[in-house]
Amino acid sequence: MERKYSHVVVYGVDGVGGFIEKADTPNFDRIFADGSVTHKALASFPSISAEGWGSILIGASPAVHELTNMNIGSHPIGGGLPSLFGRIRKEHPDVNLCALCCWGVLVGGIIETDIGVHTRIRSEYSETAACEEIEEMIIDDAARILKEEKPELLFIEFDSMDKAGHLYGYGSKKYYSRLHEVDTLLGRLWKAIEDAGIADDTLLLLTGDHGGQYHGEDIPSDHGGWTEDERYVTFAARGKNVKKGCPDDANIRDLPAVILYALGIEAPEFDLEGWTSQIPVGLYDDPEIDTYLDISGERGAAPAISKVQYTSEEIE
């Protein structure tokens, strides 16, 4: 299978939902102006962080990977399935893979720690800094890594949007204010890609794990249900063979299939009991990608509601 890109960069924003569509995000608008963008990518059910990031990084439903916020640090990774990083490492033993995560449990809880992934988590940046400060540090670190190492895959995960949603309400004024700052960091990341001289051969992706509810300004909020604001997420792609417009259908668990295709790696066969990651039709300018199986009714996890801030919250 032909490799399409030398580099893939993922900008993962916990709790971003589809709120970018209504936000003041000049960098997102500029960077993805000629890209493929949907604000209706389907989250996993329940719309909780572990279920969501498990789907995003493994390419399977919560019923298969079985990760929850209660077990993600101790449960076998992915119900026995490898993560996206594991699949890439198996096919390309020598590539540079990097993950910079605010939510540290993603490393070890989903991303394997014994396959040579360059990882750095929140506590390794600072034991005391707020997640907003950590995200500044992550972008600085990413810029250095892009310039010096030019990794084949760089995955970034931010927490501050979920924190803002829990504290002030998803879609509140303070939530949108933080989203504007996260957009500024996106602009810095893209500039770092350009400064590294790899922009023309990089696939840039943006996604989140879930949205959240709005109960009023400055009223603590939650997520985990299946309302529109909880279940829909922005999924955006920019690259040399990305088709301008909006893909027909998309699911957050499609990220691994999109990346494997970009790196020239054959994806597993679709299986409701395993791999269900697909390439959305209309994302790539490739007429051979013309089918997408509807999995919108396949949820695969018990309902749960998240009520406290940060992505490692307990649920009820």
mmCIF file of C-alpha atoms in Angstrom, residues 149-285:
data_model
loop_
_atom_site.group_PDB
_atom_site.id
_atom_site.type_symbol
_atom_site.label_atom_id
_atom_site.label_comp_id
_atom_site.label_asym_id
_atom_site.label_seq_id
_atom_site.Cartn_x
_atom_site.Cartn_y
_atom_site.Cartn_z
ATOM 1 C CA GLU A 149 13.023 14.921 15.266
ATOM 2 C CA LYS A 150 10.320 15.311 12.582
ATOM 3 C CA PRO A 151 8.300 12.363 13.942
ATOM 4 C CA GLU A 152 6.146 10.223 11.697
ATOM 5 C CA LEU A 153 3.296 10.502 14.229
ATOM 6 C CA LEU A 154 2.845 13.216 16.841
ATOM 7 C CA PHE A 155 -0.261 12.917 19.022
ATOM 8 C CA ILE A 156 -1.272 15.750 21.358
ATOM 9 C CA GLU A 157 -4.093 15.592 23.929
ATOM 10 C CA PHE A 158 -5.437 18.617 25.838
ATOM 11 C CA ASP A 159 -7.757 18.699 28.888
ATOM 12 C CA SER A 160 -8.631 22.355 29.457
ATOM 13 C CA MET A 161 -11.802 22.392 27.333
ATOM 14 C CA ASP A 162 -13.312 19.589 29.397
ATOM 15 C CA LYS A 163 -12.299 21.400 32.575
ATOM 16 C CA ALA A 164 -13.981 24.603 31.342
ATOM 17 C CA GLY A 165 -17.120 22.686 30.432
ATOM 18 C CA HIS A 166 -17.381 21.038 33.842
ATOM 19 C CA LEU A 167 -16.725 24.266 35.721
ATOM 20 C CA TYR A 168 -18.669 26.794 33.645
ATOM 21 C CA GLY A 169 -20.894 24.816 31.274
ATOM 22 C CA TYR A 170 -20.201 23.459 27.808
ATOM 23 C CA GLY A 171 -21.003 26.260 25.394
ATOM 24 C CA SER A 172 -20.797 28.938 28.100
ATOM 25 C CA LYS A 173 -18.967 32.233 27.571
ATOM 26 C CA LYS A 174 -15.965 31.049 29.617
ATOM 27 C CA TYR A 175 -15.939 27.765 27.712
ATOM 28 C CA TYR A 176 -15.820 29.626 24.395
ATOM 29 C CA SER A 177 -13.134 31.922 25.787
ATOM 30 C CA ARG A 178 -10.942 28.911 26.547
ATOM 31 C CA LEU A 179 -11.709 27.450 23.120
ATOM 32 C CA HIS A 180 -10.362 30.647 21.583
ATOM 33 C CA GLU A 181 -7.101 30.138 23.513
ATOM 34 C CA VAL A 182 -6.896 26.485 22.433
ATOM 35 C CA ASP A 183 -7.320 27.760 18.871
ATOM 36 C CA THR A 184 -4.359 30.089 19.436
ATOM 37 C CA LEU A 185 -2.279 27.067 20.480
ATOM 38 C CA LEU A 186 -3.399 25.304 17.297
ATOM 39 C CA GLY A 187 -2.013 28.236 15.347
ATOM 40 C CA ARG A 188 1.310 27.889 17.142
ATOM 41 C CA LEU A 189 1.374 24.167 16.372
ATOM 42 C CA TRP A 190 0.780 24.772 12.673
ATOM 43 C CA LYS A 191 3.517 27.399 12.596
ATOM 44 C CA ALA A 192 5.863 24.858 14.185
ATOM 45 C CA ILE A 193 4.993 22.378 11.431
ATOM 46 C CA GLU A 194 5.738 25.035 8.824
ATOM 47 C CA ASP A 195 8.986 26.062 10.544
ATOM 48 C CA ALA A 196 10.081 22.416 10.578
ATOM 49 C CA GLY A 197 9.756 22.400 6.783
ATOM 50 C CA ILE A 198 7.284 19.498 6.689
ATOM 51 C CA ALA A 199 3.924 21.227 6.126
ATOM 52 C CA ASP A 200 3.570 20.002 2.532
ATOM 53 C CA ASP A 201 4.019 16.378 3.601
ATOM 54 C CA THR A 202 2.031 16.414 6.859
ATOM 55 C CA LEU A 203 -1.517 15.257 7.502
ATOM 56 C CA LEU A 204 -2.945 17.417 10.297
ATOM 57 C CA LEU A 205 -5.979 16.048 12.135
ATOM 58 C CA LEU A 206 -8.136 17.556 14.875
ATOM 59 C CA THR A 207 -10.637 15.619 16.950
ATOM 60 C CA GLY A 208 -12.152 15.352 20.410
ATOM 61 C CA ASP A 209 -13.761 12.618 22.471
ATOM 62 C CA HIS A 210 -17.144 14.124 23.426
ATOM 63 C CA GLY A 211 -19.084 17.323 24.010
ATOM 64 C CA GLY A 212 -21.199 18.269 27.000
ATOM 65 C CA GLN A 213 -24.367 19.869 28.309
ATOM 66 C CA TYR A 214 -25.152 23.503 29.030
ATOM 67 C CA HIS A 215 -27.191 24.229 32.155
ATOM 68 C CA GLY A 216 -26.632 27.994 32.249
ATOM 69 C CA GLU A 217 -23.741 30.446 32.532
ATOM 70 C CA ASP A 218 -21.196 29.532 35.222
ATOM 71 C CA ILE A 219 -23.193 26.469 36.238
ATOM 72 C CA PRO A 220 -21.098 23.275 36.561
ATOM 73 C CA SER A 221 -22.029 20.856 33.828
ATOM 74 C CA ASP A 222 -21.644 17.233 32.796
ATOM 75 C CA HIS A 223 -21.576 14.794 29.897
ATOM 76 C CA GLY A 224 -22.042 11.117 29.212
ATOM 77 C CA GLY A 225 -25.471 11.161 27.592
ATOM 78 C CA TRP A 226 -26.611 11.227 23.993
ATOM 79 C CA THR A 227 -27.899 14.750 23.441
ATOM 80 C CA GLU A 228 -26.664 16.538 20.314
ATOM 81 C CA ASP A 229 -24.174 18.643 22.261
ATOM 82 C CA GLU A 230 -22.734 15.528 23.903
ATOM 83 C CA ARG A 231 -22.593 13.077 20.996
ATOM 84 C CA TYR A 232 -21.288 15.258 18.165
ATOM 85 C CA VAL A 233 -17.616 16.135 17.781
ATOM 86 C CA THR A 234 -15.559 18.162 15.308
ATOM 87 C CA PHE A 235 -13.333 16.041 13.072
ATOM 88 C CA ALA A 236 -11.048 17.945 10.713
ATOM 89 C CA ALA A 237 -8.262 17.007 8.302
ATOM 90 C CA ARG A 238 -5.776 19.005 6.265
ATOM 91 C CA GLY A 239 -3.297 17.535 3.792
ATOM 92 C CA LYS A 240 -2.230 17.283 0.168
ATOM 93 C CA ASN A 241 -4.828 14.656 -0.807
ATOM 94 C CA VAL A 242 -7.562 15.725 1.602
ATOM 95 C CA LYS A 243 -10.735 16.731 -0.207
ATOM 96 C CA LYS A 244 -12.150 20.149 0.573
ATOM 97 C CA GLY A 245 -15.599 19.983 2.088
ATOM 98 C CA CYS A 246 -17.436 17.790 4.576
ATOM 99 C CA PRO A 247 -17.260 13.988 4.683
ATOM 100 C CA ASP A 248 -20.576 12.175 4.373
ATOM 101 C CA ASP A 249 -20.323 10.382 7.728
ATOM 102 C CA ALA A 250 -17.663 10.186 10.426
ATOM 103 C CA ASN A 251 -17.087 8.639 13.831
ATOM 104 C CA ILE A 252 -14.364 9.516 16.322
ATOM 105 C CA ARG A 253 -13.097 5.924 16.096
ATOM 106 C CA ASP A 254 -12.236 6.546 12.423
ATOM 107 C CA LEU A 255 -8.983 8.279 13.353
ATOM 108 C CA PRO A 256 -6.829 5.096 13.224
ATOM 109 C CA ALA A 257 -8.092 4.101 9.760
ATOM 110 C CA VAL A 258 -7.450 7.621 8.460
ATOM 111 C CA ILE A 259 -3.892 7.546 9.816
ATOM 112 C CA LEU A 260 -3.028 4.011 8.702
ATOM 113 C CA TYR A 261 -4.076 4.951 5.158
ATOM 114 C CA ALA A 262 -1.908 8.074 5.309
ATOM 115 C CA LEU A 263 1.118 6.028 6.378
ATOM 116 C CA GLY A 264 0.533 3.284 3.825
ATOM 117 C CA ILE A 265 -0.500 0.583 6.301
ATOM 118 C CA GLU A 266 -3.296 -1.865 5.498
ATOM 119 C CA ALA A 267 -6.143 -1.639 8.008
ATOM 120 C CA PRO A 268 -7.772 -4.739 9.501
ATOM 121 C CA GLU A 269 -11.069 -6.044 8.162
ATOM 122 C CA PHE A 270 -14.176 -4.374 9.584
ATOM 123 C CA ASP A 271 -15.574 -6.422 12.462
ATOM 124 C CA LEU A 272 -18.262 -5.334 14.933
ATOM 125 C CA GLU A 273 -16.538 -7.514 17.524
ATOM 126 C CA GLY A 274 -13.220 -5.794 16.898
ATOM 127 C CA TRP A 275 -11.941 -3.140 14.477
ATOM 128 C CA THR A 276 -14.667 -0.728 13.328
ATOM 129 C CA SER A 277 -12.533 2.220 12.242
ATOM 130 C CA GLN A 278 -13.281 3.405 8.700
ATOM 131 C CA ILE A 279 -12.168 6.145 6.335
ATOM 132 C CA PRO A 280 -15.034 8.625 5.918
ATOM 133 C CA VAL A 281 -16.165 8.927 2.316
ATOM 134 C CA GLY A 282 -15.203 12.347 1.006
ATOM 135 C CA LEU A 283 -12.308 12.907 3.393
ATOM 136 C CA TYR A 284 -9.580 11.866 0.963
ATOM 137 C CA ASP A 285 -9.575 12.668 -2.740
#
